[in-house]
mmCIF file of C-alpha atoms and ligand atoms in Angstrom:
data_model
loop_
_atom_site.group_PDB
_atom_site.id
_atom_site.type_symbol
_atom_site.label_atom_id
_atom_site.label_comp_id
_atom_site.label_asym_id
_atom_site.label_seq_id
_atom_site.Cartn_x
_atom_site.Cartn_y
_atom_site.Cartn_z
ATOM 1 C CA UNK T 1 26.076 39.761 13.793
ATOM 2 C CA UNK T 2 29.252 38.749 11.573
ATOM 3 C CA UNK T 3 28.945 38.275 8.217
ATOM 4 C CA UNK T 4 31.403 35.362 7.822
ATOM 5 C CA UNK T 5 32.412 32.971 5.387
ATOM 6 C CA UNK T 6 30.561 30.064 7.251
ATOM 7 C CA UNK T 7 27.175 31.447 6.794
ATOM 8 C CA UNK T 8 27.565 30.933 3.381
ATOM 9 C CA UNK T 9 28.384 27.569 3.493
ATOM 10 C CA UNK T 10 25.693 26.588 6.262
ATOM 11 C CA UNK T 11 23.437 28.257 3.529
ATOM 12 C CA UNK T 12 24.787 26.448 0.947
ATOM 13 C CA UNK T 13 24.551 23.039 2.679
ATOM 14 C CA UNK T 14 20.435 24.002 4.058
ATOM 15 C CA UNK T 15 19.765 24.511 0.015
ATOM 16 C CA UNK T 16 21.239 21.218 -0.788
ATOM 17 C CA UNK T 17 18.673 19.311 0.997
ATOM 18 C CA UNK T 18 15.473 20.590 -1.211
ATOM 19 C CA UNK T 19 17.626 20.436 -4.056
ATOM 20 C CA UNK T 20 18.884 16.769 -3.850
ATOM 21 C CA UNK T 21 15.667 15.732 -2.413
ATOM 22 C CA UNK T 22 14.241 16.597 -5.273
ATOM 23 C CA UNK T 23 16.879 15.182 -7.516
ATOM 24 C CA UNK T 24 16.362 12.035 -6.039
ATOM 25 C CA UNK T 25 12.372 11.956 -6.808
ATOM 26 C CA UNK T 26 13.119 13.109 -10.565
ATOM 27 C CA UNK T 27 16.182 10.483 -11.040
ATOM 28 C CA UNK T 28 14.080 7.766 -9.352
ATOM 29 C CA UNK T 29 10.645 8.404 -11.624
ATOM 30 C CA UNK T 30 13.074 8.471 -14.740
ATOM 31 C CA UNK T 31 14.404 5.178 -13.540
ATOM 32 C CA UNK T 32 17.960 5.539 -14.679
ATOM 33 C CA UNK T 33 21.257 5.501 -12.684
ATOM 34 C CA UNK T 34 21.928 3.993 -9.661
ATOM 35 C CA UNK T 35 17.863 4.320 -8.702
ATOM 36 C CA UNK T 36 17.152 2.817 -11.606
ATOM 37 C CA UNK T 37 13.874 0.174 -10.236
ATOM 38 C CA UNK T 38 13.685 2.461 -6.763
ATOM 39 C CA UNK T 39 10.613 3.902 -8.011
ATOM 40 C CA UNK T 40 6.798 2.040 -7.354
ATOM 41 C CA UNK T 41 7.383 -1.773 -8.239
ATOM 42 C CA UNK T 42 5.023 -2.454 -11.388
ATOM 43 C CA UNK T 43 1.573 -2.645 -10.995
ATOM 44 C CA UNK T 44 -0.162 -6.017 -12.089
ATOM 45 C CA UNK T 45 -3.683 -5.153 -10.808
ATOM 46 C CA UNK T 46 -6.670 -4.530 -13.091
ATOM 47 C CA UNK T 47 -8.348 -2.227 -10.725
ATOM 48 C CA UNK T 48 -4.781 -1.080 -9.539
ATOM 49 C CA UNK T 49 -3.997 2.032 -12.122
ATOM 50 C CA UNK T 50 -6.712 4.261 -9.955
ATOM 51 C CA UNK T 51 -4.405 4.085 -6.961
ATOM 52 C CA UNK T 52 -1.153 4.841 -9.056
ATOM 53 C CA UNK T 53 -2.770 7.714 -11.022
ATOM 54 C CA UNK T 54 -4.042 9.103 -7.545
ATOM 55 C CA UNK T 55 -0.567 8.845 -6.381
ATOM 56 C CA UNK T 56 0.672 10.725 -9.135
ATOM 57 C CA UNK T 57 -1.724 13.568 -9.151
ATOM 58 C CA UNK T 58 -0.805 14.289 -5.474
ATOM 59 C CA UNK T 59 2.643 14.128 -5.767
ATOM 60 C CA UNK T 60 2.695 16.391 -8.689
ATOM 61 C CA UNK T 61 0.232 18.722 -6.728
ATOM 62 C CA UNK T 62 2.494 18.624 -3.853
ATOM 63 C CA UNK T 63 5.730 18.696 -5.453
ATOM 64 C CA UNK T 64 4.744 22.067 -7.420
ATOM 65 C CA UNK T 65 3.721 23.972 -4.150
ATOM 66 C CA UNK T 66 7.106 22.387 -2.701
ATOM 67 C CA UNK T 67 9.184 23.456 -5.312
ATOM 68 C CA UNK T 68 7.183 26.698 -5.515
ATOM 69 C CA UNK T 69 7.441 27.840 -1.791
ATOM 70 C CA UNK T 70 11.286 26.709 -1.751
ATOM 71 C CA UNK T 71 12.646 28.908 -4.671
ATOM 72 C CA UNK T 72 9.935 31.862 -3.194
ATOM 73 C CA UNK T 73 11.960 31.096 -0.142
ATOM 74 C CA UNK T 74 15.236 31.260 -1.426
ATOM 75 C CA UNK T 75 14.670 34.299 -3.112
ATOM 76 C CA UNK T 76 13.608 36.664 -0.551
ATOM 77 C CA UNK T 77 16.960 35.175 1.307
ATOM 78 C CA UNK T 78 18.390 36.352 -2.036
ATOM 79 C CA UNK T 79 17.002 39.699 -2.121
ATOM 80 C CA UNK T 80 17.524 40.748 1.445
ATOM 81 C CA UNK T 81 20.467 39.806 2.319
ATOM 82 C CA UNK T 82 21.529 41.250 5.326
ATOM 83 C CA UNK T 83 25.227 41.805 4.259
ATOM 84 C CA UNK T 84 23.592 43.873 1.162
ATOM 85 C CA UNK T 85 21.287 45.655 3.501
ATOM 86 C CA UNK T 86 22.542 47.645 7.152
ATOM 87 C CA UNK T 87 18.967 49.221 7.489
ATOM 88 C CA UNK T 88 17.316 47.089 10.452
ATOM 89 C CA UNK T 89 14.178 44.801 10.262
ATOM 90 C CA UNK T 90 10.608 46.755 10.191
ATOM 91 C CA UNK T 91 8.104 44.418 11.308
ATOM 92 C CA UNK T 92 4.704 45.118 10.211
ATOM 93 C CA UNK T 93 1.194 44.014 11.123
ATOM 94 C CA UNK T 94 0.767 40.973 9.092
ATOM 95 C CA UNK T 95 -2.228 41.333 6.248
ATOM 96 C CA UNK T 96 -6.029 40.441 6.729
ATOM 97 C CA UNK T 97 -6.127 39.126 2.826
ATOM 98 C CA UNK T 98 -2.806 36.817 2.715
ATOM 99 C CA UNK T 99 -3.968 35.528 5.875
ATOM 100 C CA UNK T 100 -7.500 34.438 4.498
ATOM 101 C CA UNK T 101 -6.069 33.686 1.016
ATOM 102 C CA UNK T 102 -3.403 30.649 2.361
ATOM 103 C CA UNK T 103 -6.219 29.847 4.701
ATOM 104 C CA UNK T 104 -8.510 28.689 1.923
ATOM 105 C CA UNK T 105 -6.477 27.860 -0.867
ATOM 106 C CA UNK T 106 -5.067 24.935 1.184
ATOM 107 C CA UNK T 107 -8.912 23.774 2.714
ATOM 108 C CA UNK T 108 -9.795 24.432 -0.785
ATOM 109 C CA UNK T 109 -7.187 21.854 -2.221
ATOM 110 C CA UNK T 110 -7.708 19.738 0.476
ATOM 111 C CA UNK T 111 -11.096 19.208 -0.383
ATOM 112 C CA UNK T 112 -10.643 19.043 -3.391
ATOM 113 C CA UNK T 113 -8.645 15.648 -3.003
ATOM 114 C CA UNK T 114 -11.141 14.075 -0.475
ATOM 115 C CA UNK T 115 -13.696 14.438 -3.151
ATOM 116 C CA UNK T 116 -11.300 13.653 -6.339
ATOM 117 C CA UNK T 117 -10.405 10.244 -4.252
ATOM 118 C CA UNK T 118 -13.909 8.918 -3.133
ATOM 119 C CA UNK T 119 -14.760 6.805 -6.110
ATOM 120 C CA UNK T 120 -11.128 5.400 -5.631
ATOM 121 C CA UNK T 121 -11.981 4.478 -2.314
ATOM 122 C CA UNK T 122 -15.447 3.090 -2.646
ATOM 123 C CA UNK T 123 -13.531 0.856 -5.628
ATOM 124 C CA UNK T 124 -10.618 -0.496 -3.015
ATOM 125 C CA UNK T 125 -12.410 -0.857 -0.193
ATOM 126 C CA UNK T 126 -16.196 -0.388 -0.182
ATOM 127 C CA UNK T 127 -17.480 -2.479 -3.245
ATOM 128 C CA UNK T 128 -16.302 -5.863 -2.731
ATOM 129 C CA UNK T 129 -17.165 -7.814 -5.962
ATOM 130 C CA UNK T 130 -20.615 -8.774 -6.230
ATOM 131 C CA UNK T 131 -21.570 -12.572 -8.362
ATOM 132 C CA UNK T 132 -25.816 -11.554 -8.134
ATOM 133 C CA UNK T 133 -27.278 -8.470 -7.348
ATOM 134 C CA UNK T 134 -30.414 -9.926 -6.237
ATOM 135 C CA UNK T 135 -34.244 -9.722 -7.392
ATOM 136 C CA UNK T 136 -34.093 -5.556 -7.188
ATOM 137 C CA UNK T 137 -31.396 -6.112 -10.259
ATOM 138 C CA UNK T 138 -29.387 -2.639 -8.139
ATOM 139 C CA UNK T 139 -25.530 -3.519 -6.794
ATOM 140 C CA UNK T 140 -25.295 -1.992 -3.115
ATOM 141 C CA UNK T 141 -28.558 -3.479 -2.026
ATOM 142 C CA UNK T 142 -28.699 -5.492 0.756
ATOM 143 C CA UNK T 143 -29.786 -8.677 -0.811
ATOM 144 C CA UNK T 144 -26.541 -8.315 -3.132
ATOM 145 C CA UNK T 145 -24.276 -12.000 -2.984
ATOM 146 C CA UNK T 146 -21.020 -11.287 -2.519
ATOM 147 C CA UNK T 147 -17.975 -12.887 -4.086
ATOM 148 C CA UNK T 148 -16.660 -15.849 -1.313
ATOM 149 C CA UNK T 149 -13.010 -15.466 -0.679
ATOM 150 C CA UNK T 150 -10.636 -17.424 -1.975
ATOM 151 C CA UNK T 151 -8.836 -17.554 0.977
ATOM 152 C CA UNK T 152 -8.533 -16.336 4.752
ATOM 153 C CA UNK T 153 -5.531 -14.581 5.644
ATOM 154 C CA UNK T 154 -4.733 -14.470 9.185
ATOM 155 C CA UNK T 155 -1.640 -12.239 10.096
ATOM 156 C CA UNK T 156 0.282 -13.473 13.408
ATOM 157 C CA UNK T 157 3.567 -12.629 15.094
ATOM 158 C CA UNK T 158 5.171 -12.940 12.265
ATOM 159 C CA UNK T 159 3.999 -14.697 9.414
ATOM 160 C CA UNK T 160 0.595 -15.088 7.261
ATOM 161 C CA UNK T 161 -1.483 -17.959 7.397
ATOM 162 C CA UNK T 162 -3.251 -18.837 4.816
ATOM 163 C CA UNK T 163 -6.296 -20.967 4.661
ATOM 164 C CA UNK T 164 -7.832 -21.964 1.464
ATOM 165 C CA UNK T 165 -11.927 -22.281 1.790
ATOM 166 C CA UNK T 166 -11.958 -25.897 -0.435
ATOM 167 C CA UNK T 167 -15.055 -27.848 -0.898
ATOM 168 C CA UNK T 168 -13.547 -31.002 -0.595
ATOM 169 C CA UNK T 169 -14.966 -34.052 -1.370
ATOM 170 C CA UNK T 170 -18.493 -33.369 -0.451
ATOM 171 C CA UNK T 171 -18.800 -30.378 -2.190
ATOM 172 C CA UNK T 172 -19.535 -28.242 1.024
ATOM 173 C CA UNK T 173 -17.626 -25.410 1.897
ATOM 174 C CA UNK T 174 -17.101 -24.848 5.794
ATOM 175 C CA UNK T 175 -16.036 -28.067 6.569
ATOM 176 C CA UNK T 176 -12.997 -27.384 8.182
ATOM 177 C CA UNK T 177 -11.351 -30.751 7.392
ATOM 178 C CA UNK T 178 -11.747 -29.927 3.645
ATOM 179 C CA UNK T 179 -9.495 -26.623 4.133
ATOM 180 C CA UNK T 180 -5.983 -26.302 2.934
ATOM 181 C CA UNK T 181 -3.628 -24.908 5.250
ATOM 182 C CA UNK T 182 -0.468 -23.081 3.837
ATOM 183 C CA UNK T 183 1.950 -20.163 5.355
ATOM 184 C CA UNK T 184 3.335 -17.680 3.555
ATOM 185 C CA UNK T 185 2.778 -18.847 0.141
ATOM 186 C CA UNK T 186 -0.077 -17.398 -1.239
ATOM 187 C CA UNK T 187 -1.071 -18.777 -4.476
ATOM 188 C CA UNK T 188 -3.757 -16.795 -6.952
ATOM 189 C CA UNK T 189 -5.207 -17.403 -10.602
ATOM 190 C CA UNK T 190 -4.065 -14.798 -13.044
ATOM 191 C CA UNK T 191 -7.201 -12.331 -14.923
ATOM 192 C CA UNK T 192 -9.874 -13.500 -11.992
ATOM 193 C CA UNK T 193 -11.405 -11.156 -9.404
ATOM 194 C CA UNK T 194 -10.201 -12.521 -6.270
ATOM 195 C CA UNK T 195 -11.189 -11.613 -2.828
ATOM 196 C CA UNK T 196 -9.105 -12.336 0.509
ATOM 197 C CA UNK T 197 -10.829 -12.055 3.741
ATOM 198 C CA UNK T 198 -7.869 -10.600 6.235
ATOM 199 C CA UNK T 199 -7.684 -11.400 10.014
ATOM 200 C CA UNK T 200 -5.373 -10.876 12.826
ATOM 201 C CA UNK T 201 -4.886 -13.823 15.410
ATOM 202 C CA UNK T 202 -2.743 -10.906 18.018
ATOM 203 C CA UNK T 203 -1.795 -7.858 16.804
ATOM 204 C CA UNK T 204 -2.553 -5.050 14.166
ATOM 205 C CA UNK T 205 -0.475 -5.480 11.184
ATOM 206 C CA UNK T 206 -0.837 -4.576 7.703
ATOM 207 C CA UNK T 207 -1.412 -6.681 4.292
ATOM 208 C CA UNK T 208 0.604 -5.395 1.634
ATOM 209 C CA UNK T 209 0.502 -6.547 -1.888
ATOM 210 C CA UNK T 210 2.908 -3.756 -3.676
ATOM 211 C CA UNK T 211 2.434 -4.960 -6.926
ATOM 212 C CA UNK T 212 -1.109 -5.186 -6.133
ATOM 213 C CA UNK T 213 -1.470 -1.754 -4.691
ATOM 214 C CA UNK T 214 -3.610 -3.386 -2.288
ATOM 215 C CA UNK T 215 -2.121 -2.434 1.364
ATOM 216 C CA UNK T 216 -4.985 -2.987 4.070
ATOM 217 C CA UNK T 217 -4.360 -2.711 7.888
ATOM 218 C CA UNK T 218 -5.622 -6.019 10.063
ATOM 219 C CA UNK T 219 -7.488 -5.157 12.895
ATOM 220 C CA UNK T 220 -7.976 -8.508 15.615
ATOM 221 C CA UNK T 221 -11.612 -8.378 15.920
ATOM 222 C CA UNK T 222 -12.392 -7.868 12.559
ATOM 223 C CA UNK T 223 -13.661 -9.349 9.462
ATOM 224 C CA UNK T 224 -12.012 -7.927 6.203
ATOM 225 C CA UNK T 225 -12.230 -8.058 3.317
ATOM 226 C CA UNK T 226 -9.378 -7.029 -0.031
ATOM 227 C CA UNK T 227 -9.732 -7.849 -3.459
ATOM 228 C CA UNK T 228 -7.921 -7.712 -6.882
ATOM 229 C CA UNK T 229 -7.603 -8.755 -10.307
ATOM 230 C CA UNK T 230 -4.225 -9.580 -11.058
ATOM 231 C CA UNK T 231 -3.565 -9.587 -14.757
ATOM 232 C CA UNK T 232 0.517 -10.681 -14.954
ATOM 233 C CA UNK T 233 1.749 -14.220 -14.065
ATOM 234 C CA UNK T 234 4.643 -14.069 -11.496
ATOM 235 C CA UNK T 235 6.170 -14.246 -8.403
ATOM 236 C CA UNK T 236 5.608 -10.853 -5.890
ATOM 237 C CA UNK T 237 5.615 -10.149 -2.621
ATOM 238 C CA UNK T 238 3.433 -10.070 0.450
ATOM 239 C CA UNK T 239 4.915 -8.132 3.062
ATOM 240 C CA UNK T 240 3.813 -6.683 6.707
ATOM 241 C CA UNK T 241 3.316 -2.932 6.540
ATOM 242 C CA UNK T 242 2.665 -2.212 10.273
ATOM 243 C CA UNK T 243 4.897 -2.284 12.425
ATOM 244 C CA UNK T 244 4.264 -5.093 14.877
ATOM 245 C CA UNK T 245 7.040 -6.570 17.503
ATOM 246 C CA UNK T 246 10.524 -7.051 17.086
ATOM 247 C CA UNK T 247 9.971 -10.124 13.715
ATOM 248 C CA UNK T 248 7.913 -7.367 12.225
ATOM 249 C CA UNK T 249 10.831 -7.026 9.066
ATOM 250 C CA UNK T 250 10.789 -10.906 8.318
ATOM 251 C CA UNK T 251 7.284 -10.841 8.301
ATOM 252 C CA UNK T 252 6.943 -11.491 4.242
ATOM 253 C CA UNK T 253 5.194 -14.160 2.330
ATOM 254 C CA UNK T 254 5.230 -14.855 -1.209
ATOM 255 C CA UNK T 255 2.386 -14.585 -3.631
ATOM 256 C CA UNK T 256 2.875 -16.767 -7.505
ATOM 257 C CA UNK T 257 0.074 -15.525 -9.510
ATOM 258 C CA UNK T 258 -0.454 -18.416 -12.399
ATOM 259 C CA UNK T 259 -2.864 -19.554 -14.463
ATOM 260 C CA UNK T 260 -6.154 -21.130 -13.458
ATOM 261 C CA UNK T 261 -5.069 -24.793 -14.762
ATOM 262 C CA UNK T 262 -1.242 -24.290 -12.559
ATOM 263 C CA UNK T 263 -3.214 -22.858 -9.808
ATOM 264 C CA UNK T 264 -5.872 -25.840 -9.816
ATOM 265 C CA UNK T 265 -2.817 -28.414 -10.192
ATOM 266 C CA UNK T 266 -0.991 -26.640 -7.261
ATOM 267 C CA UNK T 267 -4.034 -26.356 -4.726
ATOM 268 C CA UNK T 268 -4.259 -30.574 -5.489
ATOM 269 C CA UNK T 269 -0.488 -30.640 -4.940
ATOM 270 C CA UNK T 270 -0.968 -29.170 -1.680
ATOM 271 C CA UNK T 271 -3.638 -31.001 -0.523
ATOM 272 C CA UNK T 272 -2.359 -34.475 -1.216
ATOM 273 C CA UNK T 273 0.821 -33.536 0.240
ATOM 274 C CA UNK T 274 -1.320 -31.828 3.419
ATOM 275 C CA UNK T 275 -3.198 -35.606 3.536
ATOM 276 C CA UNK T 276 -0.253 -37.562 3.567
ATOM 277 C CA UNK T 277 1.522 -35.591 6.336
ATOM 278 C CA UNK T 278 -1.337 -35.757 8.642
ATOM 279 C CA UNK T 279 -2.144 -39.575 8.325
ATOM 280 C CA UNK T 280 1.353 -40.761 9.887
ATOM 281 C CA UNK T 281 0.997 -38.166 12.827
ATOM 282 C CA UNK T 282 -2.557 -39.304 13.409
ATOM 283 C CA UNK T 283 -1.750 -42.861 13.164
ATOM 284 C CA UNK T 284 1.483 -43.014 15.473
ATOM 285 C CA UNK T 285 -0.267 -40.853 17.990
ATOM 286 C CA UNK T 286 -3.540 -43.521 18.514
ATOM 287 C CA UNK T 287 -0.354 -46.072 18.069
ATOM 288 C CA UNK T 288 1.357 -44.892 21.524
ATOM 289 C CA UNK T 289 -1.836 -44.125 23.241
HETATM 290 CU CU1 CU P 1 3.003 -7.736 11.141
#
């Protein structure tokens, strides 16, 4: 085969792609240039850092072995390069040791990781916050209290609903009438544990806080449950991270995260204003019956 001037350049353009790839991760982490804020949006969740640091530690991992394997790769191109050497391939047998060696070093590492991440994992999504632990004073008992959401989320072709579990006036919660009804505009109370029970009224989707590092998939059929602490006042976003019909991109909601006394004042807000829309439907309805 030719040795032309084109194989060069393929060459040339193949090693560009590891290279700029990882350009682009080590320009984006240093956030400067034109990715400057491409990198993770920040992270305003107490319990939050454990999924960032796990993040880190395998892309590190990863991006070692990937920028280890590519230069190995490029330099046995390098060395024997067939317009430097005539003699012709000898293929040999392979080798019993390498073989076993990149068999368990990866297993190794991937075990490694499943182990490294369970405590992570039992934190996001096993432990939901618990308010009394019950007479056997032990958390992960069965006669533990749990933490009553805040709110039920239900995802549907394509926005969230969002109902707010409200006493109401007699002090009762799960009397429907006393709920407050709201899409897309989730509202939360800054430094409190807060816990969202997530439903589906159709499809799977996915709850996404990105600033929350919370990012749970909603399965119809089932009762879930997120939680958080979010410790920065502000505006962020909730968006759909599943993909689910053809609205599936404007399927984002807005979540203000304020202080308890703004939070309070805005949940009355909303419920006055949620009274005083229903009452004119109501009455004009019994009017023309
Ligand atoms: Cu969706």
């Amino acid at each position: 085969m030719g040795y032309s001037r084109w194989n060069r350049w393929w060459s040339i353009l193949f090693l560009l792609v590891p290279v700029l790839g990882v350009a682009t991760f080590a320009v984006s982490m240093a956030e400067v240039g034109p990715f400057h804020r491409h990198w993770l949006p920040d992270n305003v969740n107490e319990f939050g850092g454990v999924i960032d640091d796990l993040y880190y530690f395998i892309l590190y991992l990863t991006g070692a072995i990937f920028v280890g394997t590519g230069l190995a790769q490029f330099w046995f191109m390098w060395k024997y390069d067939g317009g430097q050497h005539s003699e012709p391939v000898k293929y040999t047998h392979g080798s019993h040791t390498l073989e076993v060696v990149w068999s368990i070093l990866p297993a190794a590492t991937l075990l490694f990781i499943a182990i490294y991440q369970m405590n992570a994992w039992a934190d996001q999504k096993m432990r939901r916050p618990v308010i009394d632990v019950g007479s056997d004073q032990e958390e992960g008992t069965a006669d533990d209290v749990y933490q009553e959401p805040l709110a039920v989320v239900t995802g549907r072709q394509f926005e969230w609903r969002i109902r707010y579990v409200l006493p109401g006036e007699d002090g009762k919660t799960g009397t429907s009438d006393d709920d407050l009804h709201i899409v897309n505009d989730l509202h939360i109370p800054v430094n409190e544990k807060v816990v969202l029970q997530i439903e589906s009224q159709d499809v799977l989707h996915s709850f996404f806080l990105p600033n929350l590092r919370v990012k749970q998939d909603v399965v119809p059929g089932m009762k879930q449950f997120v939680w958080f602490q979010a410790n920065r006042t502000g505006v962020y976003d909730i968006v759909c991270a599943e993909l689910c019909g053809w609205g599936h991109y404007k399927m984002k909601g807005r979540l203000t995260v304020e202080s308890r006394s703004d939070f309070d004042r805005w949940v009355a807000e909303q419920y006055a204003l949620q009274q005083s829309t229903q009452l004119p439907m109501t009455t004009s309805m019994t009017e023309s019956e």
